[in-house]
PDB file of C-alpha atoms and ligand atoms in Angstrom:
ATOM      1  CA  MET A 943      98.125  83.581 103.779  1.00  0.00           C
ATOM      2  CA  PRO A 944     101.260  83.799 101.546  1.00  0.00           C
ATOM      3  CA  GLN A 945     102.513  87.104 100.615  1.00  0.00           C
ATOM      4  CA  LEU A 946     102.668  88.389  97.011  1.00  0.00           C
ATOM      5  CA  GLU A 947     106.398  88.019  96.135  1.00  0.00           C
ATOM      6  CA  ALA A 948     106.480  87.830  92.234  1.00  0.00           C
ATOM      7  CA  ILE A 949     104.630  88.651  89.121  1.00  0.00           C
ATOM      8  CA  ILE A 950     105.149  86.431  86.112  1.00  0.00           C
ATOM      9  CA  PHE A 951     104.354  87.919  82.762  1.00  0.00           C
ATOM     10  CA  ASP A 952     103.629  86.355  79.335  1.00  0.00           C
ATOM     11  CA  VAL A 953     105.128  88.357  76.549  1.00  0.00           C
ATOM     12  CA  ASP A 954     103.267  88.288  73.227  1.00  0.00           C
ATOM     13  CA  GLY A 955      99.818  89.907  73.549  1.00  0.00           C
ATOM     14  CA  THR A 956     100.563  90.786  77.227  1.00  0.00           C
ATOM     15  CA  LEU A 957     103.576  93.019  77.428  1.00  0.00           C
ATOM     16  CA  ALA A 958     103.099  94.129  73.855  1.00  0.00           C
ATOM     17  CA  ASP A 959     100.581  93.353  71.099  1.00  0.00           C
ATOM     18  CA  THR A 960     103.200  91.689  68.873  1.00  0.00           C
ATOM     19  CA  GLU A 961     101.448  89.068  67.014  1.00  0.00           C
ATOM     20  CA  ARG A 962      99.694  90.715  64.030  1.00  0.00           C
ATOM     21  CA  ASP A 963     102.006  93.471  63.143  1.00  0.00           C
ATOM     22  CA  GLY A 964     105.270  91.923  64.488  1.00  0.00           C
ATOM     23  CA  HIS A 965     105.460  88.047  64.313  1.00  0.00           C
ATOM     24  CA  ARG A 966     103.094  87.740  61.365  1.00  0.00           C
ATOM     25  CA  VAL A 967     105.003  90.274  59.238  1.00  0.00           C
ATOM     26  CA  ALA A 968     108.309  88.682  60.134  1.00  0.00           C
ATOM     27  CA  PHE A 969     107.042  85.107  59.098  1.00  0.00           C
ATOM     28  CA  ASN A 970     105.925  86.659  55.748  1.00  0.00           C
ATOM     29  CA  ALA A 971     109.287  88.380  55.284  1.00  0.00           C
ATOM     30  CA  ALA A 972     111.024  85.198  55.981  1.00  0.00           C
ATOM     31  CA  PHE A 973     108.750  83.294  53.363  1.00  0.00           C
ATOM     32  CA  ALA A 974     109.541  85.960  50.641  1.00  0.00           C
ATOM     33  CA  ASP A 975     113.457  85.599  51.460  1.00  0.00           C
ATOM     34  CA  ALA A 976     113.089  81.904  50.800  1.00  0.00           C
ATOM     35  CA  GLY A 977     111.364  82.426  47.552  1.00  0.00           C
ATOM     36  CA  LEU A 978     108.054  81.067  48.895  1.00  0.00           C
ATOM     37  CA  ASP A 979     104.755  82.484  47.824  1.00  0.00           C
ATOM     38  CA  TRP A 980     103.206  81.964  51.222  1.00  0.00           C
ATOM     39  CA  GLU A 981     101.325  85.050  52.685  1.00  0.00           C
ATOM     40  CA  TRP A 982      99.783  84.693  56.226  1.00  0.00           C
ATOM     41  CA  SER A 983      96.800  87.110  56.241  1.00  0.00           C
ATOM     42  CA  VAL A 984      95.571  88.600  59.455  1.00  0.00           C
ATOM     43  CA  PRO A 985      92.668  86.129  59.718  1.00  0.00           C
ATOM     44  CA  LEU A 986      94.832  83.160  58.705  1.00  0.00           C
ATOM     45  CA  TYR A 987      97.405  84.005  61.275  1.00  0.00           C
ATOM     46  CA  GLY A 988      94.535  84.256  63.923  1.00  0.00           C
ATOM     47  CA  GLU A 989      93.748  80.684  63.088  1.00  0.00           C
ATOM     48  CA  LEU A 990      97.334  79.565  63.249  1.00  0.00           C
ATOM     49  CA  LEU A 991      97.952  81.182  66.558  1.00  0.00           C
ATOM     50  CA  ARG A 992      96.048  78.169  68.264  1.00  0.00           C
ATOM     51  CA  VAL A 993      99.433  76.428  67.776  1.00  0.00           C
ATOM     52  CA  THR A 994     102.230  77.965  70.004  1.00  0.00           C
ATOM     53  CA  GLY A 995     105.807  78.329  68.843  1.00  0.00           C
ATOM     54  CA  GLY A 996     106.831  79.585  65.508  1.00  0.00           C
ATOM     55  CA  LYS A 997     108.495  76.453  64.196  1.00  0.00           C
ATOM     56  CA  GLU A 998     105.369  74.377  65.303  1.00  0.00           C
ATOM     57  CA  ARG A 999     103.185  76.984  63.537  1.00  0.00           C
ATOM     58  CA  ILE A1000     105.034  76.613  60.282  1.00  0.00           C
ATOM     59  CA  ARG A1001     104.671  72.827  60.387  1.00  0.00           C
ATOM     60  CA  THR A1002     101.011  73.059  61.096  1.00  0.00           C
ATOM     61  CA  TYR A1003     100.570  75.474  58.003  1.00  0.00           C
ATOM     62  CA  LEU A1004     102.511  72.922  55.800  1.00  0.00           C
ATOM     63  CA  ALA A1005     100.258  70.054  56.993  1.00  0.00           C
ATOM     64  CA  GLU A1006      96.945  71.835  56.794  1.00  0.00           C
ATOM     65  CA  HIS A1007      97.317  74.556  54.087  1.00  0.00           C
ATOM     66  CA  ARG A1008     100.221  73.258  51.752  1.00  0.00           C
ATOM     67  CA  PRO A1009      99.696  69.531  51.556  1.00  0.00           C
ATOM     68  CA  ASP A1010     101.102  69.482  48.030  1.00  0.00           C
ATOM     69  CA  PHE A1011     104.342  71.338  48.826  1.00  0.00           C
ATOM     70  CA  ALA A1012     107.395  68.993  48.985  1.00  0.00           C
ATOM     71  CA  PRO A1013     109.722  70.702  51.385  1.00  0.00           C
ATOM     72  CA  PRO A1014     113.418  70.129  51.016  1.00  0.00           C
ATOM     73  CA  GLU A1015     114.773  67.287  53.144  1.00  0.00           C
ATOM     74  CA  PRO A1016     115.333  67.106  56.124  1.00  0.00           C
ATOM     75  CA  LEU A1017     112.276  68.798  57.143  1.00  0.00           C
ATOM     76  CA  ASP A1018     113.511  69.877  60.400  1.00  0.00           C
ATOM     77  CA  ASP A1019     116.416  71.885  58.805  1.00  0.00           C
ATOM     78  CA  PHE A1020     114.010  73.506  56.422  1.00  0.00           C
ATOM     79  CA  VAL A1021     111.695  74.644  59.179  1.00  0.00           C
ATOM     80  CA  ARG A1022     114.692  75.719  61.513  1.00  0.00           C
ATOM     81  CA  ASP A1023     116.379  77.796  58.629  1.00  0.00           C
ATOM     82  CA  LEU A1024     112.971  79.478  57.881  1.00  0.00           C
ATOM     83  CA  HIS A1025     112.330  80.268  61.462  1.00  0.00           C
ATOM     84  CA  GLN A1026     115.806  81.505  62.029  1.00  0.00           C
ATOM     85  CA  ARG A1027     115.145  84.031  59.108  1.00  0.00           C
ATOM     86  CA  LYS A1028     111.793  84.925  60.701  1.00  0.00           C
ATOM     87  CA  THR A1029     113.620  85.541  64.056  1.00  0.00           C
ATOM     88  CA  ALA A1030     116.140  87.849  62.309  1.00  0.00           C
ATOM     89  CA  HIS A1031     113.331  89.868  60.731  1.00  0.00           C
ATOM     90  CA  TYR A1032     111.407  90.035  64.031  1.00  0.00           C
ATOM     91  CA  THR A1033     114.317  91.025  66.319  1.00  0.00           C
ATOM     92  CA  GLN A1034     115.302  93.870  63.829  1.00  0.00           C
ATOM     93  CA  MET A1035     111.775  95.246  63.750  1.00  0.00           C
ATOM     94  CA  MET A1036     111.669  95.197  67.584  1.00  0.00           C
ATOM     95  CA  ARG A1037     115.100  96.708  68.142  1.00  0.00           C
ATOM     96  CA  ALA A1038     114.011  99.568  65.856  1.00  0.00           C
ATOM     97  CA  GLY A1039     111.084 100.140  68.262  1.00  0.00           C
ATOM     98  CA  GLY A1040     108.459  98.649  65.886  1.00  0.00           C
ATOM     99  CA  ILE A1041     106.067  97.773  68.709  1.00  0.00           C
ATOM    100  CA  GLY A1042     105.977  99.381  72.118  1.00  0.00           C
ATOM    101  CA  LEU A1043     104.641  97.984  75.374  1.00  0.00           C
ATOM    102  CA  ARG A1044     100.870  98.048  75.996  1.00  0.00           C
ATOM    103  CA  PRO A1045      99.367 100.890  78.137  1.00  0.00           C
ATOM    104  CA  GLY A1046     100.019 100.436  81.758  1.00  0.00           C
ATOM    105  CA  VAL A1047     102.837  97.850  81.466  1.00  0.00           C
ATOM    106  CA  LEU A1048     105.841  99.923  82.218  1.00  0.00           C
ATOM    107  CA  ARG A1049     103.867 101.685  84.962  1.00  0.00           C
ATOM    108  CA  LEU A1050     103.057  98.467  86.623  1.00  0.00           C
ATOM    109  CA  LEU A1051     106.481  96.861  86.255  1.00  0.00           C
ATOM    110  CA  ARG A1052     107.969 100.039  87.804  1.00  0.00           C
ATOM    111  CA  GLU A1053     105.529 100.038  90.659  1.00  0.00           C
ATOM    112  CA  ALA A1054     106.293  96.465  91.412  1.00  0.00           C
ATOM    113  CA  MET A1055     110.072  96.814  91.071  1.00  0.00           C
ATOM    114  CA  ASP A1056     110.005  99.928  93.513  1.00  0.00           C
ATOM    115  CA  ALA A1057     108.083  97.788  95.998  1.00  0.00           C
ATOM    116  CA  GLY A1058     110.458  94.807  95.933  1.00  0.00           C
ATOM    117  CA  ILE A1059     108.233  92.464  93.927  1.00  0.00           C
ATOM    118  CA  ARG A1060     110.231  90.206  91.818  1.00  0.00           C
ATOM    119  CA  LEU A1061     109.529  90.038  88.139  1.00  0.00           C
ATOM    120  CA  ALA A1062     109.753  87.024  85.767  1.00  0.00           C
ATOM    121  CA  ILE A1063     108.745  86.120  82.202  1.00  0.00           C
ATOM    122  CA  ALA A1064     107.231  82.916  81.007  1.00  0.00           C
ATOM    123  CA  THR A1065     106.791  82.797  77.271  1.00  0.00           C
ATOM    124  CA  THR A1066     106.764  80.499  74.251  1.00  0.00           C
ATOM    125  CA  THR A1067     108.685  82.890  72.079  1.00  0.00           C
ATOM    126  CA  THR A1068     112.392  82.653  71.304  1.00  0.00           C
ATOM    127  CA  PRO A1069     114.557  84.404  73.865  1.00  0.00           C
ATOM    128  CA  ALA A1070     116.082  86.776  71.330  1.00  0.00           C
ATOM    129  CA  ASN A1071     112.665  88.147  70.568  1.00  0.00           C
ATOM    130  CA  VAL A1072     112.149  89.121  74.360  1.00  0.00           C
ATOM    131  CA  SER A1073     115.428  90.961  74.526  1.00  0.00           C
ATOM    132  CA  ALA A1074     114.754  92.799  71.296  1.00  0.00           C
ATOM    133  CA  LEU A1075     111.405  93.958  72.391  1.00  0.00           C
ATOM    134  CA  LEU A1076     112.595  95.065  75.863  1.00  0.00           C
ATOM    135  CA  SER A1077     115.793  96.635  74.536  1.00  0.00           C
ATOM    136  CA  ALA A1078     113.730  99.236  72.624  1.00  0.00           C
ATOM    137  CA  VAL A1079     111.891 100.538  75.625  1.00  0.00           C
ATOM    138  CA  ALA A1080     113.093 103.690  77.061  1.00  0.00           C
ATOM    139  CA  VAL A1081     113.308 103.852  80.923  1.00  0.00           C
ATOM    140  CA  PRO A1082     114.193 106.698  83.232  1.00  0.00           C
ATOM    141  CA  GLY A1083     117.943 107.211  83.570  1.00  0.00           C
ATOM    142  CA  HIS A1084     118.487 105.782  87.141  1.00  0.00           C
ATOM    143  CA  TYR A1085     116.807 102.457  86.154  1.00  0.00           C
ATOM    144  CA  PRO A1086     118.763  99.601  84.538  1.00  0.00           C
ATOM    145  CA  ALA A1087     117.733  98.526  81.096  1.00  0.00           C
ATOM    146  CA  LEU A1088     114.260  96.969  81.104  1.00  0.00           C
ATOM    147  CA  GLU A1089     115.513  93.490  80.368  1.00  0.00           C
ATOM    148  CA  HIS A1090     117.254  93.487  83.656  1.00  0.00           C
ATOM    149  CA  TRP A1091     114.147  94.143  85.608  1.00  0.00           C
ATOM    150  CA  PHE A1092     113.251  90.608  85.020  1.00  0.00           C
ATOM    151  CA  GLU A1093     115.020  88.096  87.374  1.00  0.00           C
ATOM    152  CA  VAL A1094     113.967  85.257  85.465  1.00  0.00           C
ATOM    153  CA  VAL A1095     113.249  84.888  81.719  1.00  0.00           C
ATOM    154  CA  ALA A1096     111.888  81.556  80.933  1.00  0.00           C
ATOM    155  CA  ALA A1097     111.417  81.486  77.026  1.00  0.00           C
ATOM    156  CA  GLY A1098     111.286  79.310  73.949  1.00  0.00           C
ATOM    157  CA  ASP A1099     112.540  75.725  73.463  1.00  0.00           C
ATOM    158  CA  VAL A1100     113.846  75.198  77.031  1.00  0.00           C
ATOM    159  CA  VAL A1101     111.052  73.049  78.080  1.00  0.00           C
ATOM    160  CA  PRO A1102     109.664  69.867  76.695  1.00  0.00           C
ATOM    161  CA  ALA A1103     106.281  71.234  75.820  1.00  0.00           C
ATOM    162  CA  LYS A1104     105.137  74.779  75.119  1.00  0.00           C
ATOM    163  CA  LYS A1105     101.930  76.384  76.315  1.00  0.00           C
ATOM    164  CA  PRO A1106      99.171  75.199  76.840  1.00  0.00           C
ATOM    165  CA  ALA A1107     101.317  72.865  78.755  1.00  0.00           C
ATOM    166  CA  PRO A1108     102.369  74.138  82.192  1.00  0.00           C
ATOM    167  CA  ASP A1109     106.126  73.598  81.732  1.00  0.00           C
ATOM    168  CA  ILE A1110     107.235  77.178  81.087  1.00  0.00           C
ATOM    169  CA  PHE A1111     105.392  78.528  84.033  1.00  0.00           C
ATOM    170  CA  SER A1112     106.652  75.785  86.185  1.00  0.00           C
ATOM    171  CA  LEU A1113     110.146  76.486  85.008  1.00  0.00           C
ATOM    172  CA  ALA A1114     109.778  80.193  85.942  1.00  0.00           C
ATOM    173  CA  LEU A1115     108.557  79.185  89.292  1.00  0.00           C
ATOM    174  CA  ALA A1116     111.365  76.788  89.957  1.00  0.00           C
ATOM    175  CA  GLN A1117     113.940  79.471  88.802  1.00  0.00           C
ATOM    176  CA  LEU A1118     112.298  82.020  91.210  1.00  0.00           C
ATOM    177  CA  GLY A1119     112.335  79.366  93.899  1.00  0.00           C
ATOM    178  CA  LEU A1120     108.751  80.186  94.892  1.00  0.00           C
ATOM    179  CA  PRO A1121     105.497  78.248  95.227  1.00  0.00           C
ATOM    180  CA  ALA A1122     102.722  79.271  92.775  1.00  0.00           C
ATOM    181  CA  THR A1123     100.812  80.609  95.701  1.00  0.00           C
ATOM    182  CA  ALA A1124     103.311  83.575  96.069  1.00  0.00           C
ATOM    183  CA  CYS A1125     102.828  84.776  92.553  1.00  0.00           C
ATOM    184  CA  VAL A1126     100.505  86.509  90.244  1.00  0.00           C
ATOM    185  CA  ALA A1127     100.534  85.618  86.533  1.00  0.00           C
ATOM    186  CA  VAL A1128      99.601  87.861  83.731  1.00  0.00           C
ATOM    187  CA  GLU A1129      98.421  86.395  80.330  1.00  0.00           C
ATOM    188  CA  ASP A1130      96.395  87.214  77.207  1.00  0.00           C
ATOM    189  CA  SER A1131      95.378  83.926  75.623  1.00  0.00           C
ATOM    190  CA  ASP A1132      93.471  80.749  76.254  1.00  0.00           C
ATOM    191  CA  ASN A1133      96.727  78.672  75.757  1.00  0.00           C
ATOM    192  CA  GLY A1134      98.280  81.034  78.264  1.00  0.00           C
ATOM    193  CA  VAL A1135      95.469  80.550  80.741  1.00  0.00           C
ATOM    194  CA  ARG A1136      95.698  76.681  80.506  1.00  0.00           C
ATOM    195  CA  SER A1137      99.475  76.783  81.008  1.00  0.00           C
ATOM    196  CA  ALA A1138      99.405  79.177  84.040  1.00  0.00           C
ATOM    197  CA  LEU A1139      96.532  77.377  85.717  1.00  0.00           C
ATOM    198  CA  GLY A1140      98.184  73.928  84.999  1.00  0.00           C
ATOM    199  CA  ALA A1141     101.163  75.316  86.978  1.00  0.00           C
ATOM    200  CA  GLY A1142      99.009  76.245  89.843  1.00  0.00           C
ATOM    201  CA  LEU A1143      98.866  79.969  89.232  1.00  0.00           C
ATOM    202  CA  ASP A1144      95.451  80.721  90.384  1.00  0.00           C
ATOM    203  CA  ALA A1145      95.960  84.255  90.838  1.00  0.00           C
ATOM    204  CA  LEU A1146      95.818  84.872  87.080  1.00  0.00           C
ATOM    205  CA  LEU A1147      95.016  88.139  85.341  1.00  0.00           C
ATOM    206  CA  VAL A1148      94.188  88.101  81.725  1.00  0.00           C
ATOM    207  CA  THR A1149      94.487  91.276  79.721  1.00  0.00           C
ATOM    208  CA  VAL A1150      92.854  90.307  76.235  1.00  0.00           C
ATOM    209  CA  SER A1151      94.742  91.370  73.040  1.00  0.00           C
ATOM    210  CA  SER A1152      93.651  92.008  69.511  1.00  0.00           C
ATOM    211  CA  TYR A1153      93.653  88.218  68.646  1.00  0.00           C
ATOM    212  CA  THR A1154      92.313  86.784  71.924  1.00  0.00           C
ATOM    213  CA  GLN A1155      89.323  89.159  72.751  1.00  0.00           C
ATOM    214  CA  ASP A1156      86.826  86.379  71.694  1.00  0.00           C
ATOM    215  CA  GLN A1157      88.434  83.445  73.379  1.00  0.00           C
ATOM    216  CA  ASP A1158      86.938  81.650  76.420  1.00  0.00           C
ATOM    217  CA  LEU A1159      89.028  83.012  79.167  1.00  0.00           C
ATOM    218  CA  GLY A1160      86.728  82.920  82.103  1.00  0.00           C
ATOM    219  CA  ASP A1161      88.771  80.275  84.067  1.00  0.00           C
ATOM    220  CA  ALA A1162      91.212  83.142  84.880  1.00  0.00           C
ATOM    221  CA  ALA A1163      90.708  84.953  88.230  1.00  0.00           C
ATOM    222  CA  LEU A1164      90.210  88.281  86.388  1.00  0.00           C
ATOM    223  CA  VAL A1165      89.796  89.198  82.719  1.00  0.00           C
ATOM    224  CA  LEU A1166      90.281  92.776  81.620  1.00  0.00           C
ATOM    225  CA  ASP A1167      90.599  94.702  78.282  1.00  0.00           C
ATOM    226  CA  GLY A1168      94.038  96.035  79.573  1.00  0.00           C
ATOM    227  CA  LEU A1169      95.930  97.318  82.448  1.00  0.00           C
ATOM    228  CA  GLY A1170      94.947 100.847  81.894  1.00  0.00           C
ATOM    229  CA  GLU A1171      96.388 104.110  83.061  1.00  0.00           C
ATOM    230  CA  PRO A1172      95.349 106.435  85.919  1.00  0.00           C
ATOM    231  CA  ASP A1173      94.488 109.301  83.556  1.00  0.00           C
ATOM    232  CA  ALA A1174      92.669 107.088  80.927  1.00  0.00           C
ATOM    233  CA  PRO A1175      89.196 105.357  81.128  1.00  0.00           C
ATOM    234  CA  PRO A1176      89.389 102.396  83.480  1.00  0.00           C
ATOM    235  CA  PRO A1177      89.908  98.910  82.131  1.00  0.00           C
ATOM    236  CA  ARG A1178      86.689  96.988  81.188  1.00  0.00           C
ATOM    237  CA  VAL A1179      86.017  93.922  83.332  1.00  0.00           C
ATOM    238  CA  LEU A1180      85.145  90.973  81.011  1.00  0.00           C
ATOM    239  CA  GLY A1181      84.839  88.189  83.614  1.00  0.00           C
ATOM    240  CA  GLY A1182      86.815  86.030  86.003  1.00  0.00           C
ATOM    241  CA  GLY A1183      86.054  84.433  89.389  1.00  0.00           C
ATOM    242  CA  CYS A1184      87.700  87.282  91.369  1.00  0.00           C
ATOM    243  CA  ALA A1185      85.910  90.204  89.384  1.00  0.00           C
ATOM    244  CA  ASP A1186      83.741  91.112  92.337  1.00  0.00           C
ATOM    245  CA  PRO A1187      86.261  90.977  95.215  1.00  0.00           C
ATOM    246  CA  VAL A1188      88.752  93.041  93.131  1.00  0.00           C
ATOM    247  CA  ALA A1189      86.205  95.612  91.877  1.00  0.00           C
ATOM    248  CA  ALA A1190      86.767  98.115  94.802  1.00  0.00           C
ATOM    249  CA  ALA A1191      90.467  98.293  94.315  1.00  0.00           C
ATOM    250  CA  LEU A1192      90.029  98.535  90.616  1.00  0.00           C
ATOM    251  CA  ARG A1193      87.622 101.318  91.138  1.00  0.00           C
ATOM    252  CA  ASP A1194      89.869 103.172  93.435  1.00  0.00           C
ATOM    253  CA  ALA A1195      93.009 103.051  91.264  1.00  0.00           C
ATOM    254  CA  GLY A1196      91.110 103.381  87.989  1.00  0.00           C
ATOM    255  CA  CYS A1197      93.750 101.003  86.505  1.00  0.00           C
ATOM    256  CA  VAL A1198      95.640  97.740  87.376  1.00  0.00           C
ATOM    257  CA  ASP A1199      98.121  98.811  90.113  1.00  0.00           C
ATOM    258  CA  LEU A1200      99.677  96.727  92.816  1.00  0.00           C
ATOM    259  CA  ALA A1201      96.859  97.148  95.222  1.00  0.00           C
ATOM    260  CA  VAL A1202      94.553  95.543  92.432  1.00  0.00           C
ATOM    261  CA  LEU A1203      97.135  92.581  92.078  1.00  0.00           C
ATOM    262  CA  ARG A1204      97.193  92.277  95.912  1.00  0.00           C
ATOM    263  CA  ALA A1205      93.460  92.115  95.982  1.00  0.00           C
ATOM    264  CA  LEU A1206      93.467  89.446  93.168  1.00  0.00           C
ATOM    265  CA  HIS A1207      96.245  87.468  95.064  1.00  0.00           C
ATOM    266  CA  ARG A1208      94.214  87.537  98.231  1.00  0.00           C
ATOM    267  CA  CYS A1209      90.991  86.426  96.441  1.00  0.00           C
ATOM    268  CA  ALA A1210      92.712  83.593  94.542  1.00  0.00           C
ATOM    269  CA  ALA A1211      94.391  82.395  97.842  1.00  0.00           C
ATOM    270  CA  ALA A1212      90.989  82.435  99.749  1.00  0.00           C
ATOM    271  CA  GLY A1213      89.456  80.314  96.903  1.00  0.00           C
ATOM    272  CA  SER A1214      92.257  77.666  96.763  1.00  0.00           C
TER     273      SER A1214
HETATM  274  C1  LIG B2799     103.446  83.516  71.630  1.00  0.00           C
HETATM  275  C2  LIG B2799     103.742  82.561  70.635  1.00  0.00           C
HETATM  276  C3  LIG B2799     105.047  82.615  69.901  1.00  0.00           C
HETATM  277  C4  LIG B2799     105.137  83.645  68.905  1.00  0.00           C
HETATM  278  C5  LIG B2799     106.271  83.184  67.892  1.00  0.00           C
HETATM  279  O1  LIG B2799     103.842  83.099  72.937  1.00  0.00           O
HETATM  280  O2  LIG B2799     102.953  81.595  70.455  1.00  0.00           O
HETATM  281  O3  LIG B2799     105.068  81.340  69.225  1.00  0.00           O
HETATM  282  O4  LIG B2799     103.960  83.755  68.198  1.00  0.00           O
HETATM  283  O5  LIG B2799     107.430  83.158  68.604  1.00  0.00           O
HETATM  284  P1  LIG B2799     103.508  83.874  74.221  1.00  0.00           P
HETATM  285  P2  LIG B2799     108.578  82.190  67.942  1.00  0.00           P
HETATM  286  O6  LIG B2799     102.238  84.599  74.073  1.00  0.00           O
HETATM  287  O7  LIG B2799     103.544  82.785  75.267  1.00  0.00           O
HETATM  288  O8  LIG B2799     104.686  84.718  74.428  1.00  0.00           O
HETATM  289  O9  LIG B2799     108.509  82.317  66.356  1.00  0.00           O
HETATM  290  O10 LIG B2799     109.945  82.792  68.341  1.00  0.00           O
HETATM  291  O11 LIG B2799     108.291  80.809  68.358  1.00  0.00           O
HETATM  292 MG1  LIG B2800     100.546  85.661  74.831  1.00  0.00          MG
END
């Protein structure tokens, strides 16, 4: 049976709950900068999230909600400029510490790193957004800056197709030089689940986020409402094919730690 060698994390919704109060706010600020009277409300943004990628999301909004708007030509340049403004707003907010990591994330990353488990990222978002988010996280003095904990950062437009296509997870695996069976993936959304499973990452943990709690995520090996912390109430189990085999490890730890991820990894390997 293959050993667990690496963990591949999604970013938005998984490392941090960035969509509603981060990306959405940055899109609206970019629209205001450009003199557009567009306002993406919390529910509308939830709908638009089915489309991954900020530029793709703007195009979908134009097609579905602004059919009468005549964008300046060429459309590609208009969308690119608007999205660059959005990235500038977003990175500024994140560098200022606008949104912290979700509970348990830093603890788990640290435990994994200390145990020699390799860390990677597979995300749809722009690489600068990942750096900005991670740069604001304080780590103990003897550790390098958080960004350097991740050996591989696969992000943004570097693959032909964004999630739910498997490309970004496949790229992360290729850059790690590992088979999918040596890894656990952590995601928060249905698009992410399809992407990770498509890349063969059966040992898939989902921690639902504010926009994804009602999605159908049951194809993942384990679905929880978060990673939890040892001194907080344990994460709630919401589903997944490995929920029973992992239950004892989760009960013992009271949160997702490396023992839970190893149990998940074993369960997924036994099933595949
Ligand atoms: C989340 C996304 C991204 C962000 C916006 O991806 O879908 O599109 O909302 O990022 P993931 P950009 O959960 O895979 O990290 O505007 O930079 O595209
Ligand atoms: Mg996500």
